[in-house]
CSV table of C-alpha atoms and ligand atoms in Angstrom, one decimal:
chain,number,residue,atom,x,y,z
A,255,UNK,CA,-42.9,97.8,-32.0
A,256,UNK,CA,-39.9,95.7,-33.0
A,257,UNK,CA,-37.2,94.3,-30.8
A,258,UNK,CA,-33.8,93.3,-32.0
A,259,UNK,CA,-31.4,91.4,-29.8
A,260,UNK,CA,-27.7,92.2,-30.4
A,261,UNK,CA,-26.0,90.2,-27.6
A,262,UNK,CA,-27.2,87.5,-25.3
A,263,UNK,CA,-24.0,86.9,-23.3
A,264,UNK,CA,-23.2,88.0,-19.8
A,265,UNK,CA,-20.0,89.3,-18.0
A,266,UNK,CA,-17.5,89.3,-20.8
A,267,UNK,CA,-17.5,88.9,-24.6
A,268,UNK,CA,-16.4,85.5,-25.7
A,269,UNK,CA,-15.8,83.7,-29.0
A,270,UNK,CA,-15.1,80.2,-30.3
A,271,UNK,CA,-16.4,77.5,-32.6
A,272,UNK,CA,-18.8,76.3,-29.9
A,273,UNK,CA,-20.3,79.9,-29.4
A,274,UNK,CA,-21.5,80.7,-32.9
A,275,UNK,CA,-25.2,80.1,-32.8
A,276,UNK,CA,-26.0,82.1,-29.7
A,277,UNK,CA,-23.1,84.5,-30.1
A,278,UNK,CA,-20.5,85.6,-27.7
A,279,UNK,CA,-21.4,89.3,-27.5
A,280,UNK,CA,-22.6,90.9,-24.3
A,281,UNK,CA,-26.0,92.4,-23.9
A,282,UNK,CA,-27.5,95.0,-26.2
A,283,UNK,CA,-31.0,95.4,-27.4
A,284,UNK,CA,-32.7,97.8,-29.9
A,285,UNK,CA,-36.4,98.6,-29.5
A,286,UNK,CA,-38.0,100.4,-32.4
A,287,UNK,CA,-41.5,102.0,-32.3
A,288,UNK,CA,-44.0,102.2,-35.2
A,289,UNK,CA,-42.9,105.7,-36.0
A,290,UNK,CA,-39.2,104.7,-36.3
A,291,UNK,CA,-38.3,106.0,-32.8
A,292,UNK,CA,-35.3,104.0,-31.4
A,293,UNK,CA,-34.3,103.0,-27.9
A,294,UNK,CA,-31.1,101.0,-27.2
A,295,UNK,CA,-31.1,99.2,-23.9
A,296,UNK,CA,-27.5,98.8,-22.8
A,297,UNK,CA,-24.4,98.9,-25.0
A,298,UNK,CA,-22.6,95.6,-24.6
A,299,UNK,CA,-20.5,94.3,-27.5
A,300,UNK,CA,-23.7,93.0,-29.1
A,301,UNK,CA,-24.2,96.6,-30.4
A,302,UNK,CA,-22.2,95.4,-33.4
A,303,UNK,CA,-25.2,93.2,-34.5
A,304,UNK,CA,-27.7,96.1,-34.4
A,305,UNK,CA,-25.6,99.2,-35.2
A,306,UNK,CA,-26.5,99.1,-38.9
A,307,UNK,CA,-30.1,99.7,-37.9
A,308,UNK,CA,-29.4,102.6,-35.5
A,309,UNK,CA,-30.0,106.1,-36.8
A,310,UNK,CA,-28.7,109.4,-35.3
A,311,UNK,CA,-31.2,110.6,-32.6
A,312,UNK,CA,-31.6,107.3,-30.8
A,313,UNK,CA,-32.0,107.1,-27.0
A,314,UNK,CA,-29.6,104.8,-25.1
A,315,UNK,CA,-31.0,103.6,-21.7
A,316,UNK,CA,-28.6,102.0,-19.3
A,317,UNK,CA,-29.9,99.3,-16.9
A,318,UNK,CA,-26.6,99.8,-15.0
A,319,UNK,CA,-23.0,100.6,-15.9
A,320,UNK,CA,-21.2,97.3,-15.4
A,321,UNK,CA,-18.5,96.9,-18.1
A,322,UNK,CA,-20.3,94.2,-20.0
A,323,UNK,CA,-23.2,96.7,-20.6
A,324,UNK,CA,-21.1,99.6,-22.0
A,325,UNK,CA,-18.1,97.9,-23.7
A,326,UNK,CA,-19.8,98.3,-27.1
A,327,UNK,CA,-20.1,102.1,-26.8
A,328,UNK,CA,-17.2,102.9,-29.1
A,329,UNK,CA,-19.1,101.0,-31.9
A,330,UNK,CA,-21.8,103.8,-31.8
A,331,UNK,CA,-19.2,106.4,-32.8
A,332,UNK,CA,-20.9,107.1,-36.2
A,333,UNK,CA,-24.4,107.2,-34.7
A,334,UNK,CA,-23.8,108.5,-31.2
A,335,UNK,CA,-27.2,108.6,-29.3
A,336,UNK,CA,-28.9,112.0,-28.9
A,337,UNK,CA,-29.6,111.2,-25.2
A,338,UNK,CA,-28.0,108.7,-22.8
A,339,UNK,CA,-30.2,107.9,-19.9
A,340,UNK,CA,-29.5,106.5,-16.5
A,341,UNK,CA,-32.2,107.3,-14.0
A,342,UNK,CA,-29.7,106.1,-11.4
A,343,UNK,CA,-27.7,109.3,-12.0
A,344,UNK,CA,-24.1,110.4,-12.7
A,345,UNK,CA,-23.9,108.7,-16.1
A,346,UNK,CA,-21.7,111.3,-17.9
A,347,UNK,CA,-19.2,111.2,-15.0
A,348,UNK,CA,-19.1,107.4,-15.1
A,349,UNK,CA,-18.7,107.2,-18.9
A,350,UNK,CA,-16.0,110.0,-18.8
A,351,UNK,CA,-13.9,107.7,-16.6
A,352,UNK,CA,-14.0,105.1,-19.3
A,353,UNK,CA,-13.6,107.5,-22.3
A,354,UNK,CA,-10.4,108.9,-20.8
A,355,UNK,CA,-6.7,108.2,-21.5
A,356,UNK,CA,-5.1,105.8,-20.8
A,357,UNK,CA,-8.3,103.6,-20.7
A,358,UNK,CA,-9.5,104.9,-24.1
A,359,UNK,CA,-8.0,107.5,-26.4
A,360,UNK,CA,-11.3,109.0,-27.6
A,361,UNK,CA,-13.1,111.7,-25.7
A,362,UNK,CA,-16.7,111.1,-24.7
A,363,UNK,CA,-18.9,112.5,-27.6
A,364,UNK,CA,-21.5,115.2,-26.7
A,365,UNK,CA,-25.0,114.1,-25.8
A,366,UNK,CA,-27.8,114.8,-23.4
A,367,UNK,CA,-27.8,113.1,-20.0
A,368,UNK,CA,-31.3,113.4,-18.6
A,369,UNK,CA,-32.1,111.8,-15.2
A,370,UNK,CA,-35.8,111.1,-15.4
A,371,UNK,CA,-37.4,110.1,-12.1
A,372,UNK,CA,-40.2,107.7,-12.9
A,373,UNK,CA,-40.7,107.5,-16.7
A,374,UNK,CA,-39.4,108.7,-20.0
A,375,UNK,CA,-41.3,109.2,-23.3
A,376,UNK,CA,-39.5,108.7,-26.7
A,377,UNK,CA,-41.9,109.3,-29.5
A,378,UNK,CA,-44.8,106.8,-29.0
A,379,UNK,CA,-42.8,104.7,-26.6
A,380,UNK,CA,-43.0,105.1,-22.8
A,381,UNK,CA,-40.2,103.7,-20.5
A,382,UNK,CA,-40.6,102.8,-16.9
A,383,UNK,CA,-38.1,101.1,-14.6
A,384,UNK,CA,-37.7,99.4,-11.3
A,385,UNK,CA,-34.7,98.6,-9.1
A,386,UNK,CA,-33.8,94.9,-8.9
A,387,UNK,CA,-31.3,92.9,-6.8
A,388,UNK,CA,-27.8,93.1,-8.4
A,389,UNK,CA,-24.4,94.1,-7.0
A,390,UNK,CA,-24.1,98.0,-7.4
A,391,UNK,CA,-27.8,98.0,-8.3
A,392,UNK,CA,-29.6,97.6,-11.6
A,393,UNK,CA,-32.9,98.6,-13.2
A,394,UNK,CA,-35.4,96.4,-15.0
A,395,UNK,CA,-37.0,98.5,-17.8
A,396,UNK,CA,-40.4,98.2,-19.4
A,397,UNK,CA,-41.2,99.8,-22.8
A,398,UNK,CA,-44.9,100.3,-23.7
A,399,UNK,CA,-46.2,101.4,-27.1
A,400,UNK,CA,-49.7,103.0,-26.6
A,401,UNK,CA,-50.7,102.8,-30.2
A,402,UNK,CA,-50.4,99.0,-30.4
A,403,UNK,CA,-50.5,98.0,-26.7
A,404,UNK,CA,-47.2,96.2,-27.2
A,405,UNK,CA,-44.9,95.9,-24.2
A,406,UNK,CA,-41.4,94.5,-23.6
A,407,UNK,CA,-39.7,94.1,-20.2
A,408,UNK,CA,-35.9,93.8,-19.9
A,409,UNK,CA,-34.4,92.2,-16.8
A,410,UNK,CA,-30.9,91.4,-17.9
A,411,UNK,CA,-29.1,91.4,-14.6
A,412,UNK,CA,-31.3,90.4,-11.7
A,413,UNK,CA,-30.8,87.9,-8.8
A,414,UNK,CA,-34.4,86.7,-8.3
A,415,UNK,CA,-33.3,84.5,-5.3
A,416,UNK,CA,-32.0,87.6,-3.5
A,417,UNK,CA,-35.3,89.5,-3.8
A,418,UNK,CA,-37.8,89.7,-0.9
A,419,UNK,CA,-41.3,88.4,-1.5
A,420,UNK,CA,-42.5,92.0,-1.6
A,421,UNK,CA,-39.8,93.0,-4.2
A,422,UNK,CA,-40.8,89.9,-6.3
A,423,UNK,CA,-44.4,90.9,-6.1
A,424,UNK,CA,-43.6,94.4,-7.3
A,425,UNK,CA,-41.6,93.0,-10.2
A,426,UNK,CA,-44.5,90.7,-11.2
A,427,UNK,CA,-46.9,93.7,-11.2
A,428,UNK,CA,-44.3,95.7,-13.2
A,429,UNK,CA,-43.9,93.0,-15.9
A,430,UNK,CA,-47.5,91.9,-15.9
A,431,UNK,CA,-48.7,90.7,-19.3
A,432,UNK,CA,-45.8,91.9,-21.3
A,433,UNK,CA,-45.6,90.5,-24.8
A,434,UNK,CA,-41.9,89.7,-24.3
A,435,UNK,CA,-39.8,89.3,-21.2
A,436,UNK,CA,-36.1,89.1,-21.4
A,437,UNK,CA,-34.7,87.6,-18.2
A,438,UNK,CA,-31.3,86.7,-16.7
A,439,UNK,CA,-30.5,83.0,-17.1
A,440,UNK,CA,-26.9,83.2,-16.2
A,441,UNK,CA,-26.7,80.2,-14.0
A,442,UNK,CA,-28.0,76.6,-14.0
A,443,UNK,CA,-29.8,75.8,-10.7
A,444,UNK,CA,-26.9,73.6,-9.7
A,445,UNK,CA,-24.4,76.4,-10.3
A,446,UNK,CA,-26.5,79.0,-8.5
A,447,UNK,CA,-26.2,77.0,-5.2
A,448,UNK,CA,-22.5,78.2,-5.2
A,449,UNK,CA,-23.1,81.7,-6.4
A,450,UNK,CA,-25.7,83.3,-4.1
A,451,UNK,CA,-25.1,87.1,-4.0
A,452,UNK,CA,-23.3,87.2,-7.4
A,453,UNK,CA,-26.3,89.0,-8.9
A,454,UNK,CA,-27.8,86.6,-11.4
A,455,UNK,CA,-30.7,84.1,-11.8
A,456,UNK,CA,-31.3,80.7,-13.3
A,457,UNK,CA,-33.4,79.5,-16.3
A,458,UNK,CA,-35.8,78.0,-13.8
A,459,UNK,CA,-36.2,81.4,-12.1
A,460,UNK,CA,-36.9,82.9,-15.5
A,461,UNK,CA,-39.6,80.4,-16.3
A,462,UNK,CA,-41.2,80.8,-12.9
A,463,UNK,CA,-41.2,84.6,-13.3
A,464,UNK,CA,-42.6,84.4,-16.9
A,465,UNK,CA,-45.5,82.3,-15.6
A,466,UNK,CA,-46.3,84.6,-12.7
A,467,UNK,CA,-46.1,87.6,-15.0
A,468,UNK,CA,-48.4,86.0,-17.6
A,469,UNK,CA,-46.1,87.1,-20.4
A,470,UNK,CA,-46.4,85.7,-23.9
A,471,UNK,CA,-42.8,85.1,-24.7
A,472,UNK,CA,-39.6,84.7,-22.7
A,473,UNK,CA,-36.1,85.2,-24.0
A,474,UNK,CA,-33.4,83.8,-21.8
A,475,UNK,CA,-30.3,86.1,-21.8
A,476,UNK,CA,-27.1,87.0,-20.0
A,477,UNK,CA,-25.7,83.5,-20.5
A,478,UNK,CA,-22.5,82.6,-18.6
A,479,UNK,CA,-19.4,83.1,-20.8
A,480,UNK,CA,-18.5,79.4,-20.8
A,481,UNK,CA,-22.0,78.2,-21.9
A,482,UNK,CA,-21.7,76.4,-25.3
A,483,UNK,CA,-24.1,76.3,-28.2
A,484,UNK,CA,-24.9,72.7,-27.4
A,485,UNK,CA,-25.6,73.5,-23.7
A,486,UNK,CA,-27.8,76.5,-24.8
A,487,UNK,CA,-29.7,74.2,-27.2
A,488,UNK,CA,-30.4,71.9,-24.3
A,489,UNK,CA,-31.4,74.8,-22.0
A,490,UNK,CA,-33.7,76.3,-24.6
A,491,UNK,CA,-35.5,72.9,-25.0
A,492,UNK,CA,-35.8,72.5,-21.2
A,493,UNK,CA,-37.3,76.0,-20.8
A,494,UNK,CA,-39.7,75.6,-23.7
A,495,UNK,CA,-41.0,72.3,-22.2
A,496,UNK,CA,-41.8,74.2,-19.0
A,497,UNK,CA,-43.1,77.4,-20.6
A,498,UNK,CA,-44.3,77.5,-24.2
A,499,UNK,CA,-42.8,80.7,-25.7
A,500,UNK,CA,-39.5,80.4,-23.9
A,501,UNK,CA,-36.3,80.3,-26.0
A,502,UNK,CA,-32.7,81.2,-25.9
A,503,UNK,CA,-32.7,83.5,-29.0
A,504,UNK,CA,-30.1,82.6,-31.5
A,505,UNK,CA,-28.6,86.0,-32.5
A,506,UNK,CA,-27.8,85.0,-36.0
A,507,UNK,CA,-31.3,84.3,-37.0
A,508,UNK,CA,-34.8,85.7,-37.1
A,509,UNK,CA,-35.7,84.5,-33.6
A,510,UNK,CA,-33.6,87.4,-32.1
A,511,UNK,CA,-36.2,89.8,-33.7
A,512,UNK,CA,-39.7,90.2,-32.3
A,513,UNK,CA,-42.6,92.0,-33.9
A,514,UNK,CA,-45.3,93.2,-31.6
A,515,UNK,CA,-48.2,92.6,-31.9
A,516,UNK,CA,-47.4,89.4,-33.7
B,278,ZN,ZN1,-24.2,92.0,-17.0
B,279,ZN,ZN1,-24.2,93.6,-13.9
């Protein structure tokens, strides 16, 4: 299994000389199985960094439908996914509201909209998901590859501090021993004190969760729009000191690609 990160930013796409290394694009991830099967997780503006790898017939899984997770959809025009999946339901109606004049002049392309209840199989990849704390709701998703035993867990929008101990335990069991965990690191602990209920976690939450889940690697994602490259360098070093294997992946370089097993 290979994992390619397209965008590591949260909330809105940003740009600027101080946001080159970690990119300004919102969340998008491509997971590719050994047989070439492809799953996109969310369609933020970071789709532009992975779209050249996407082939017709891919599956697009939505953790949720906040704007920052679907704003890159028009970029998939040439390789529109075969199926678009939201187990939370109502996806085609939601996307039709966006792909509709005067919001957007292009009609929603045709595709399948399955609403699987507990899991979904795409080639040799199996997806499972779990509700996490986030305004309007959001799913964490786990992709397992039976042939290699590889597993990636994506928890891009999650407020760890708003989850009950039981919900936290359930998440830990869900993400147990994944090779790679992508986790929401939107706020610093100092910022979070002012943003309880806004739906996001901190890098210290991410590190604590990675430890409890016994994952091998941790990618911090969904960075706040204002976070600069220098600040993310610092955050990446702090996290790595606490949890070997933790990084803020720099989307320009090879550390935004993960091969499993390594
Ligand atoms: Zn988001
Ligand atoms: Zn969200």
